[in-house]
C-alpha positions as a Markdown table, in Angstrom:
| # | Residue | x | y | z |
|---|---|---|---|---|
| 1 | Unk | 12.0 | -1.4 | -1.1 |
| 2 | Unk | 8.3 | -2.6 | -0.9 |
| 3 | Unk | 7.3 | -6.2 | -1.2 |
| 4 | Unk | 3.7 | -7.1 | -2.0 |
| 5 | Unk | 1.8 | -10.1 | -0.8 |
| 6 | Unk | 4.4 | -11.3 | 1.7 |
| 7 | Unk | 1.9 | -11.9 | 4.5 |
| 8 | Unk | -1.7 | -11.2 | 5.2 |
| 9 | Unk | -3.7 | -11.2 | 8.4 |
| 10 | Unk | -3.3 | -14.7 | 9.9 |
| 11 | Unk | -6.6 | -16.5 | 10.0 |
| 12 | Unk | -5.5 | -18.6 | 12.9 |
| 13 | Unk | -5.0 | -15.7 | 15.3 |
| 14 | Unk | -7.7 | -14.1 | 17.4 |
| 15 | Unk | -6.3 | -10.6 | 16.8 |
| 16 | Unk | -3.8 | -8.6 | 14.8 |
| 17 | Unk | -1.3 | -6.5 | 16.8 |
| 18 | Unk | 0.8 | -3.8 | 15.2 |
| 19 | Unk | 3.5 | -1.8 | 17.0 |
| 20 | Unk | 3.4 | 1.6 | 15.3 |
| 21 | Unk | 6.0 | 4.5 | 15.3 |
| 22 | Unk | 5.4 | 8.2 | 14.6 |
| 23 | Unk | 8.3 | 10.7 | 14.6 |
| 24 | Unk | 7.7 | 13.0 | 11.6 |
| 25 | Unk | 7.9 | 16.3 | 13.4 |
| 26 | Unk | 7.9 | 17.2 | 17.1 |
| 27 | Unk | 6.1 | 14.3 | 18.7 |
| 28 | Unk | 7.7 | 10.9 | 19.5 |
| 29 | Unk | 4.9 | 8.4 | 19.6 |
| 30 | Unk | 4.7 | 4.6 | 19.8 |
| 31 | Unk | 1.4 | 2.6 | 20.0 |
| 32 | Unk | 0.1 | -0.9 | 20.0 |
| 33 | Unk | -3.0 | -1.2 | 17.8 |
| 34 | Unk | -5.4 | -4.2 | 17.7 |
| 35 | Unk | -7.2 | -5.0 | 14.4 |
| 36 | Unk | -6.7 | -1.5 | 13.1 |
| 37 | Unk | -9.4 | 0.1 | 15.4 |
| 38 | Unk | -8.6 | -0.6 | 19.0 |
| 39 | Unk | -5.9 | 1.3 | 20.9 |
| 40 | Unk | -4.1 | -0.8 | 23.5 |
| 41 | Unk | -1.6 | 1.9 | 24.1 |
| 42 | Unk | -0.6 | 5.3 | 22.5 |
| 43 | Unk | 2.4 | 6.9 | 24.1 |
| 44 | Unk | 3.2 | 10.4 | 23.0 |
| 45 | Unk | 6.2 | 12.4 | 24.1 |
| 46 | Unk | 5.7 | 16.0 | 23.1 |
| 47 | Unk | 8.4 | 18.6 | 22.5 |
| 48 | Unk | 6.3 | 21.7 | 22.4 |
| 49 | Unk | 8.0 | 23.4 | 25.4 |
| 50 | Unk | 11.4 | 22.8 | 23.8 |
| 51 | Unk | 10.4 | 24.6 | 20.6 |
| 52 | Unk | 8.3 | 27.4 | 22.1 |
| 53 | Unk | 11.3 | 29.6 | 22.7 |
| 54 | Unk | 12.1 | 29.5 | 19.0 |
| 55 | Unk | 8.6 | 30.2 | 17.8 |
| 56 | Unk | 8.4 | 27.0 | 15.9 |
| 57 | Unk | 10.0 | 23.6 | 15.4 |
| 58 | Unk | 13.8 | 23.4 | 15.1 |
| 59 | Unk | 14.6 | 20.2 | 13.1 |
| 60 | Unk | 17.9 | 19.5 | 14.9 |
| 61 | Unk | 16.3 | 19.9 | 18.3 |
| 62 | Unk | 13.4 | 17.7 | 17.3 |
| 63 | Unk | 15.7 | 14.9 | 16.1 |
| 64 | Unk | 17.7 | 15.0 | 19.4 |
| 65 | Unk | 14.5 | 14.6 | 21.4 |
| 66 | Unk | 13.3 | 11.7 | 19.3 |
| 67 | Unk | 16.6 | 9.9 | 20.0 |
| 68 | Unk | 16.1 | 10.5 | 23.7 |
| 69 | Unk | 12.5 | 9.4 | 23.8 |
| 70 | Unk | 11.9 | 6.6 | 21.3 |
| 71 | Unk | 13.2 | 3.6 | 23.3 |
| 72 | Unk | 11.3 | 4.8 | 26.4 |
| 73 | Unk | 8.1 | 5.1 | 24.3 |
| 74 | Unk | 8.6 | 1.6 | 23.0 |
| 75 | Unk | 8.9 | 0.3 | 26.6 |
| 76 | Unk | 5.9 | 2.2 | 27.8 |
| 77 | Unk | 3.7 | 1.2 | 24.8 |
| 78 | Unk | 4.4 | -2.5 | 25.3 |
| 79 | Unk | 3.9 | -2.3 | 29.0 |
| 80 | Unk | 0.6 | -0.4 | 28.9 |
| 81 | Unk | -0.7 | -2.7 | 26.2 |
| 82 | Unk | 0.4 | -5.7 | 28.3 |
| 83 | Unk | 2.0 | -7.4 | 25.3 |
| 84 | Unk | 5.5 | -8.6 | 24.3 |
| 85 | Unk | 7.3 | -8.6 | 21.0 |
| 86 | Unk | 6.3 | -12.2 | 20.6 |
| 87 | Unk | 2.6 | -11.1 | 20.5 |
| 88 | Unk | 3.1 | -8.7 | 17.6 |
| 89 | Unk | 2.2 | -9.3 | 14.0 |
| 90 | Unk | 4.1 | -6.4 | 12.4 |
| 91 | Unk | 5.9 | -3.1 | 13.0 |
| 92 | Unk | 4.7 | 0.1 | 11.2 |
| 93 | Unk | 6.4 | 3.4 | 10.9 |
| 94 | Unk | 5.9 | 6.9 | 9.3 |
| 95 | Unk | 8.5 | 7.3 | 6.7 |
| 96 | Unk | 7.2 | 10.6 | 5.2 |
| 97 | Unk | 6.3 | 13.3 | 4.7 |
| 98 | Unk | 8.0 | 15.3 | 7.5 |
| 99 | Unk | 11.4 | 16.5 | 8.8 |
| 100 | Unk | 14.0 | 14.2 | 7.4 |
| 101 | Unk | 16.1 | 13.9 | 10.6 |
| 102 | Unk | 13.0 | 13.3 | 12.7 |
| 103 | Unk | 11.7 | 10.7 | 10.3 |
| 104 | Unk | 15.0 | 8.8 | 10.3 |
| 105 | Unk | 14.8 | 8.2 | 14.0 |
| 106 | Unk | 11.5 | 6.5 | 13.8 |
| 107 | Unk | 12.4 | 4.5 | 10.7 |
| 108 | Unk | 15.7 | 3.3 | 12.2 |
| 109 | Unk | 13.9 | 2.3 | 15.5 |
| 110 | Unk | 11.2 | 0.5 | 13.6 |
| 111 | Unk | 13.6 | -1.3 | 11.3 |
| 112 | Unk | 15.7 | -2.4 | 14.3 |
| 113 | Unk | 12.7 | -3.9 | 16.1 |
| 114 | Unk | 11.4 | -5.6 | 13.0 |
| 115 | Unk | 14.8 | -7.1 | 12.2 |
| 116 | Unk | 15.5 | -8.2 | 15.8 |
| 117 | Unk | 12.1 | -9.9 | 16.2 |
| 118 | Unk | 11.6 | -11.2 | 12.7 |
| 119 | Unk | 8.5 | -9.1 | 12.1 |
| 120 | Unk | 7.3 | -7.6 | 8.8 |
| 121 | Unk | 7.8 | -3.8 | 8.4 |
| 122 | Unk | 5.0 | -1.6 | 7.2 |
| 123 | Unk | 5.8 | 1.8 | 5.6 |
| 124 | Unk | 3.1 | 4.4 | 6.3 |
| 125 | Unk | 2.4 | 7.7 | 4.7 |
| 126 | Unk | 1.9 | 10.2 | 7.6 |
| 127 | Unk | -1.1 | 11.8 | 5.8 |
| 128 | Unk | -2.8 | 8.5 | 5.4 |
| 129 | Unk | -2.4 | 8.0 | 9.1 |
| 130 | Unk | -4.2 | 11.3 | 9.8 |
| 131 | Unk | -7.1 | 10.2 | 7.6 |
| 132 | Unk | -7.4 | 6.8 | 9.3 |
| 133 | Unk | -7.5 | 8.5 | 12.8 |
| 134 | Unk | -11.2 | 8.6 | 11.9 |
| 135 | Unk | -11.3 | 4.8 | 12.1 |
| 136 | Unk | -11.4 | 5.1 | 15.8 |
| 137 | Unk | -14.8 | 6.9 | 15.5 |
| 138 | Unk | -16.4 | 4.5 | 13.0 |
| 139 | Unk | -15.5 | 2.4 | 10.0 |
| 140 | Unk | -14.6 | 4.3 | 6.8 |
| 141 | Unk | -17.0 | 3.8 | 4.0 |
| 142 | Unk | -16.0 | 4.3 | 0.4 |
| 143 | Unk | -16.0 | 6.3 | -1.7 |
| 144 | Unk | -14.9 | 8.9 | 0.9 |
| 145 | Unk | -13.4 | 12.4 | 0.9 |
| 146 | Unk | -10.9 | 13.7 | 3.4 |
| 147 | Unk | -10.2 | 17.3 | 4.3 |
| 148 | Unk | -6.7 | 17.2 | 5.7 |
| 149 | Unk | -5.7 | 20.4 | 7.5 |
| 150 | Unk | -2.4 | 20.6 | 9.4 |
| 151 | Unk | 0.6 | 22.7 | 10.0 |
| 152 | Unk | 2.3 | 21.5 | 6.9 |
| 153 | Unk | -0.6 | 20.3 | 4.6 |
| 154 | Unk | -4.0 | 21.5 | 3.5 |
| 155 | Unk | -5.4 | 18.9 | 1.0 |
| 156 | Unk | -8.7 | 17.5 | -0.3 |
| 157 | Unk | -8.2 | 13.8 | -0.8 |
| 158 | Unk | -10.6 | 11.6 | -2.7 |
| 159 | Unk | -10.6 | 7.9 | -1.8 |
| 160 | Unk | -12.6 | 5.8 | -4.2 |
| 161 | Unk | -11.7 | 2.6 | -2.3 |
| 162 | Unk | -9.6 | 1.3 | 0.5 |
| 163 | Unk | -5.9 | 2.2 | 0.1 |
| 164 | Unk | -6.6 | 4.4 | -2.9 |
| 165 | Unk | -5.9 | 8.2 | -2.6 |
| 166 | Unk | -6.2 | 11.0 | -5.1 |
| 167 | Unk | -5.3 | 14.6 | -4.1 |
| 168 | Unk | -7.8 | 16.8 | -5.9 |
| 169 | Unk | -6.9 | 20.0 | -4.2 |
| 170 | Unk | -4.0 | 21.3 | -2.1 |
| 171 | Unk | -2.4 | 24.6 | -0.8 |
| 172 | Unk | -0.2 | 26.5 | -3.2 |
| 173 | Unk | 1.7 | 28.2 | -0.4 |
| 174 | Unk | 1.1 | 28.3 | 3.3 |
| 175 | Unk | -0.9 | 25.5 | 4.9 |
| 176 | Unk | -3.7 | 26.6 | 7.2 |
| 177 | Unk | -2.0 | 25.5 | 10.3 |
| 178 | Unk | 1.2 | 27.3 | 9.3 |
| 179 | Unk | -0.8 | 30.5 | 8.8 |
| 180 | Unk | -2.4 | 30.2 | 12.3 |
| 181 | Unk | 1.1 | 30.0 | 13.8 |
| 182 | Unk | 2.3 | 33.0 | 11.9 |
| 183 | Unk | -0.6 | 35.3 | 12.8 |
| 184 | Unk | -0.5 | 34.0 | 16.3 |
| 185 | Unk | 3.2 | 35.0 | 16.6 |
| 186 | Unk | 2.2 | 38.5 | 15.4 |
| 187 | Unk | -0.3 | 38.7 | 18.3 |
| 188 | Unk | 2.2 | 37.4 | 20.8 |
| 189 | Unk | 0.9 | 33.9 | 21.1 |
| 190 | Unk | 3.3 | 31.1 | 21.9 |
| 191 | Unk | 3.8 | 28.3 | 19.4 |
| 192 | Unk | 1.6 | 26.4 | 18.6 |
| 193 | Unk | -1.0 | 29.2 | 18.3 |
| 194 | Unk | -4.0 | 27.4 | 16.8 |
| 195 | Unk | -5.9 | 26.7 | 20.0 |
| 196 | Unk | -5.5 | 30.2 | 21.4 |
| 197 | Unk | -6.5 | 31.9 | 18.1 |
| 198 | Unk | -9.5 | 29.6 | 17.9 |
| 199 | Unk | -10.6 | 30.5 | 21.5 |
| 200 | Unk | -10.2 | 34.2 | 20.8 |
| 201 | Unk | -12.1 | 33.9 | 17.5 |
| 202 | Unk | -15.1 | 32.6 | 19.4 |
| 203 | Unk | -15.0 | 35.8 | 21.6 |
| 204 | Unk | -14.7 | 38.2 | 18.7 |
| 205 | Unk | -16.4 | 39.3 | 15.5 |
| 206 | Unk | -15.4 | 39.3 | 11.8 |
| 207 | Unk | -14.9 | 43.1 | 11.7 |
| 208 | Unk | -11.8 | 43.2 | 9.4 |
| 209 | Unk | -13.1 | 41.2 | 6.4 |
| 210 | Unk | -9.9 | 39.7 | 5.4 |
| 211 | Unk | -9.6 | 38.3 | 1.8 |
| 212 | Unk | -10.8 | 34.8 | 0.9 |
| 213 | Unk | -8.1 | 33.8 | -1.7 |
| 214 | Unk | -9.2 | 31.5 | -4.5 |
| 215 | Unk | -12.6 | 30.9 | -2.9 |
| 216 | Unk | -14.4 | 31.1 | -6.2 |
| 217 | Unk | -11.6 | 29.8 | -8.5 |
| 218 | Unk | -12.5 | 26.9 | -10.7 |
| 219 | Unk | -10.4 | 24.4 | -8.8 |
| 220 | Unk | -10.1 | 22.8 | -5.3 |
| 221 | Unk | -6.7 | 24.4 | -4.4 |
| 222 | Unk | -6.1 | 26.7 | -1.5 |
| 223 | Unk | -3.9 | 29.7 | -0.7 |
| 224 | Unk | -3.4 | 31.3 | 2.7 |
| 225 | Unk | -0.3 | 33.4 | 2.0 |
| 226 | Unk | -2.3 | 36.5 | 1.0 |
| 227 | Unk | -4.6 | 36.2 | 4.0 |
| 228 | Unk | -1.5 | 36.0 | 6.3 |
| 229 | Unk | 0.0 | 39.1 | 4.6 |
| 230 | Unk | -3.2 | 41.0 | 4.9 |
| 231 | Unk | -3.4 | 40.2 | 8.6 |
| 232 | Unk | 0.3 | 41.2 | 9.2 |
| 233 | Unk | -0.1 | 44.4 | 7.2 |
| 234 | Unk | -3.2 | 45.4 | 9.2 |
| 235 | Unk | -1.5 | 44.9 | 12.5 |
| 236 | Unk | 1.7 | 46.6 | 11.4 |
| 237 | Unk | -0.2 | 49.6 | 10.1 |
| 238 | Unk | -2.0 | 49.9 | 13.4 |
| 239 | Unk | 1.3 | 49.8 | 15.3 |
| 240 | Unk | 2.7 | 52.6 | 13.1 |
| 241 | Unk | -0.2 | 54.9 | 13.9 |
| 242 | Unk | -0.4 | 53.9 | 17.5 |
| 243 | Unk | -3.8 | 52.1 | 17.3 |
| 244 | Unk | -4.6 | 49.1 | 19.4 |
| 245 | Unk | -6.5 | 46.4 | 17.7 |
| 246 | Unk | -8.8 | 43.9 | 19.4 |
| 247 | Unk | -7.1 | 40.5 | 19.3 |
| 248 | Unk | -10.4 | 38.7 | 19.6 |
| 249 | Unk | -11.8 | 40.5 | 16.5 |
| 250 | Unk | -8.5 | 40.0 | 14.6 |
| 251 | Unk | -8.7 | 36.2 | 15.4 |
| 252 | Unk | -12.3 | 36.0 | 14.5 |
| 253 | Unk | -11.7 | 37.8 | 11.2 |
| 254 | Unk | -8.7 | 35.6 | 10.3 |
| 255 | Unk | -10.4 | 32.3 | 11.3 |
| 256 | Unk | -13.6 | 33.2 | 9.4 |
| 257 | Unk | -11.6 | 33.8 | 6.3 |
| 258 | Unk | -9.8 | 30.4 | 6.7 |
| 259 | Unk | -13.0 | 28.5 | 7.4 |
| 260 | Unk | -15.0 | 30.1 | 4.6 |
| 261 | Unk | -12.4 | 29.0 | 2.0 |
| 262 | Unk | -12.0 | 25.5 | 3.4 |
| 263 | Unk | -15.8 | 25.0 | 3.7 |
| 264 | Unk | -16.5 | 26.5 | 0.2 |
| 265 | Unk | -13.9 | 24.3 | -1.5 |
| 266 | Unk | -15.0 | 21.2 | 0.3 |
| 267 | Unk | -18.7 | 21.7 | -0.5 |
| 268 | Unk | -17.8 | 22.1 | -4.2 |
| 269 | Unk | -15.6 | 19.0 | -4.1 |
| 270 | Unk | -18.5 | 17.0 | -2.6 |
| 271 | Unk | -20.7 | 18.1 | -5.4 |
| 272 | Unk | -18.2 | 16.9 | -8.0 |
| 273 | Unk | -17.2 | 13.8 | -6.1 |
| 274 | Unk | -20.3 | 12.3 | -4.4 |
| 275 | Unk | -19.1 | 10.3 | -1.3 |
| 276 | Unk | -20.5 | 8.5 | 1.6 |
| 277 | Unk | -18.3 | 10.2 | 4.2 |
| 278 | Unk | -16.3 | 13.4 | 4.6 |
| 279 | Unk | -13.4 | 12.9 | 7.0 |
| 280 | Unk | -12.0 | 15.9 | 8.8 |
| 281 | Unk | -8.4 | 15.2 | 9.9 |
| 282 | Unk | -5.1 | 16.7 | 10.8 |
| 283 | Unk | -4.0 | 19.1 | 13.5 |
| 284 | Unk | -6.3 | 21.9 | 12.5 |
| 285 | Unk | -9.2 | 19.4 | 12.5 |
| 286 | Unk | -9.3 | 20.2 | 16.3 |
| 287 | Unk | -10.4 | 23.8 | 15.4 |
| 288 | Unk | -13.9 | 24.2 | 16.8 |
| 289 | Unk | -14.8 | 26.9 | 14.3 |
| 290 | Unk | -14.0 | 24.6 | 11.4 |
| 291 | Unk | -15.8 | 21.7 | 13.0 |
| 292 | Unk | -18.9 | 23.8 | 13.6 |
| 293 | Unk | -19.0 | 25.1 | 10.1 |
| 294 | Unk | -18.7 | 21.7 | 8.5 |
| 295 | Unk | -21.3 | 20.2 | 10.8 |
| 296 | Unk | -23.6 | 23.0 | 9.7 |
| 297 | Unk | -22.9 | 22.6 | 6.0 |
| 298 | Unk | -23.3 | 18.8 | 6.0 |
| 299 | Unk | -26.8 | 19.2 | 7.5 |
| 300 | Unk | -27.8 | 20.1 | 3.9 |
| 301 | Unk | -26.1 | 17.1 | 2.4 |
| 302 | Unk | -28.0 | 14.0 | 3.6 |
| 303 | Unk | -26.0 | 11.6 | 1.4 |
| 304 | Unk | -22.6 | 12.5 | 3.0 |
| 305 | Unk | -21.8 | 11.8 | 6.7 |
| 306 | Unk | -19.2 | 13.9 | 8.5 |
| 307 | Unk | -16.6 | 11.9 | 10.4 |
| 308 | Unk | -14.3 | 14.0 | 12.6 |
| 309 | Unk | -11.0 | 12.6 | 13.9 |
| 310 | Unk | -11.1 | 12.4 | 17.7 |
| 311 | Unk | -9.7 | 15.6 | 19.3 |
| 312 | Unk | -7.0 | 13.7 | 21.1 |
| 313 | Unk | -5.9 | 12.1 | 17.8 |
| 314 | Unk | -5.9 | 15.2 | 15.5 |
| 315 | Unk | -2.2 | 15.9 | 16.3 |
| 316 | Unk | 0.6 | 13.6 | 15.4 |
| 317 | Unk | 0.4 | 10.2 | 17.1 |
| 318 | Unk | 1.2 | 6.6 | 16.5 |
| 319 | Unk | -2.3 | 5.3 | 16.9 |
| 320 | Unk | -3.3 | 6.8 | 13.6 |
| 321 | Unk | -0.3 | 5.2 | 12.0 |
| 322 | Unk | -1.3 | 1.8 | 13.4 |
| 323 | Unk | -4.9 | 2.3 | 12.0 |
| 324 | Unk | -3.7 | 2.7 | 8.5 |
| 325 | Unk | -0.9 | 0.1 | 8.9 |
| 326 | Unk | -3.6 | -2.6 | 9.4 |
| 327 | Unk | -5.0 | -1.7 | 5.9 |
| 328 | Unk | -1.5 | -2.0 | 4.4 |
| 329 | Unk | -1.0 | -5.3 | 6.3 |
| 330 | Unk | -4.1 | -6.8 | 4.8 |
| 331 | Unk | -3.0 | -5.7 | 1.3 |
| 332 | Unk | 0.5 | -7.1 | 1.8 |
| 333 | Unk | 2.3 | -3.7 | 1.5 |
| 334 | Unk | 5.7 | -4.2 | 3.3 |
| 335 | Unk | 9.1 | -2.8 | 3.2 |
| 336 | Unk | 12.6 | -4.3 | 3.7 |
| 337 | Unk | 15.7 | -3.0 | 5.3 |
| 338 | Unk | 16.3 | -0.5 | 2.6 |
| 339 | Unk | 13.3 | 1.6 | 3.7 |
| 340 | Unk | 14.4 | 5.3 | 4.1 |
| 341 | Unk | 12.9 | 8.5 | 5.1 |
| 342 | Unk | 11.1 | 10.4 | 2.4 |
| 343 | Unk | 10.4 | 14.0 | 3.6 |
| 344 | Unk | 8.5 | 14.9 | 0.4 |
| 345 | Unk | 6.4 | 11.7 | 0.2 |
| 346 | Unk | 3.1 | 12.0 | -1.7 |
| 347 | Unk | 0.1 | 9.7 | -2.0 |
| 348 | Unk | 0.9 | 8.2 | -5.4 |
| 349 | Unk | 2.6 | 5.0 | -4.3 |
| 350 | Unk | -0.3 | 4.0 | -2.1 |
| 351 | Unk | -2.8 | 3.7 | -4.9 |
| 352 | Unk | -0.2 | 2.3 | -7.4 |
| 353 | Unk | 1.4 | -0.3 | -5.1 |
| 354 | Unk | -1.7 | -2.5 | -4.5 |
| 355 | Unk | -3.3 | -4.2 | -7.5 |
């Protein structure tokens, strides 16, 4: 599926242009990226309103929306960037992890464009894309560490060099973003709940003292299922006895528990893996409580610089895919027409495919 060393960045061109696709969940996005760090266009068609009535993403609905939007996004991305297919150097696409049906729409569209215009195809790991959203803030310096926090993933990723990834810690059950949505639903907050819970948390106090699972365990893994259960049990008990709980205090208590565990594990990881940068990325990286805590903690670590993905690029988008695709392009990591969606894709191939 992957071919190495097929092409590198052309030394005769003034700039490298990559048309990037992202369709791993409920955002259809197409972007044109210049030299891996300049966004010429980043079109995002969101599906949030379509999924709110269900309280979460429905895969079949997501796939249908991707089909409807992808060609329109391509047209808008090229138009906004003021480029044509002839100007492009490559096509890049998320092929995992994510919802298999949603991924297939993006992969099929990208393969079609690449074949029709004789362009190399770059396969991109969605999570690598999230990390490289930080590239739009400043260059990534290695070794680096990434705290990836999203609806489906909570991971600590050590990066000794460009295009090398090692997961040193991950969630054993619910991801942090998933837990936010579930407790938000209990409080009557529409999907996605993270922003509202964060806002309420800043208005309340940590009065419930929810558990911090695995905070002191001798590893870098996470667990948020127990916290979610404790939250739900507290609210259900209050309902049974007719007690009304303060939603702001509930949110503050829940968020404090999440942030404490994420920050504690990250600080210990930085002690064991000295790095130049800590990158905060993923959908939950937009959480102000988490940003504030890491900023505070990193003040006491002068050797590590905190790089936060831009707020508008924390969610799923094609610009982040294009940022990492430029790295893959330089290393000659390409795919052929057999590229397929891989909903359970992990980081392993990234480090192993480039020698």
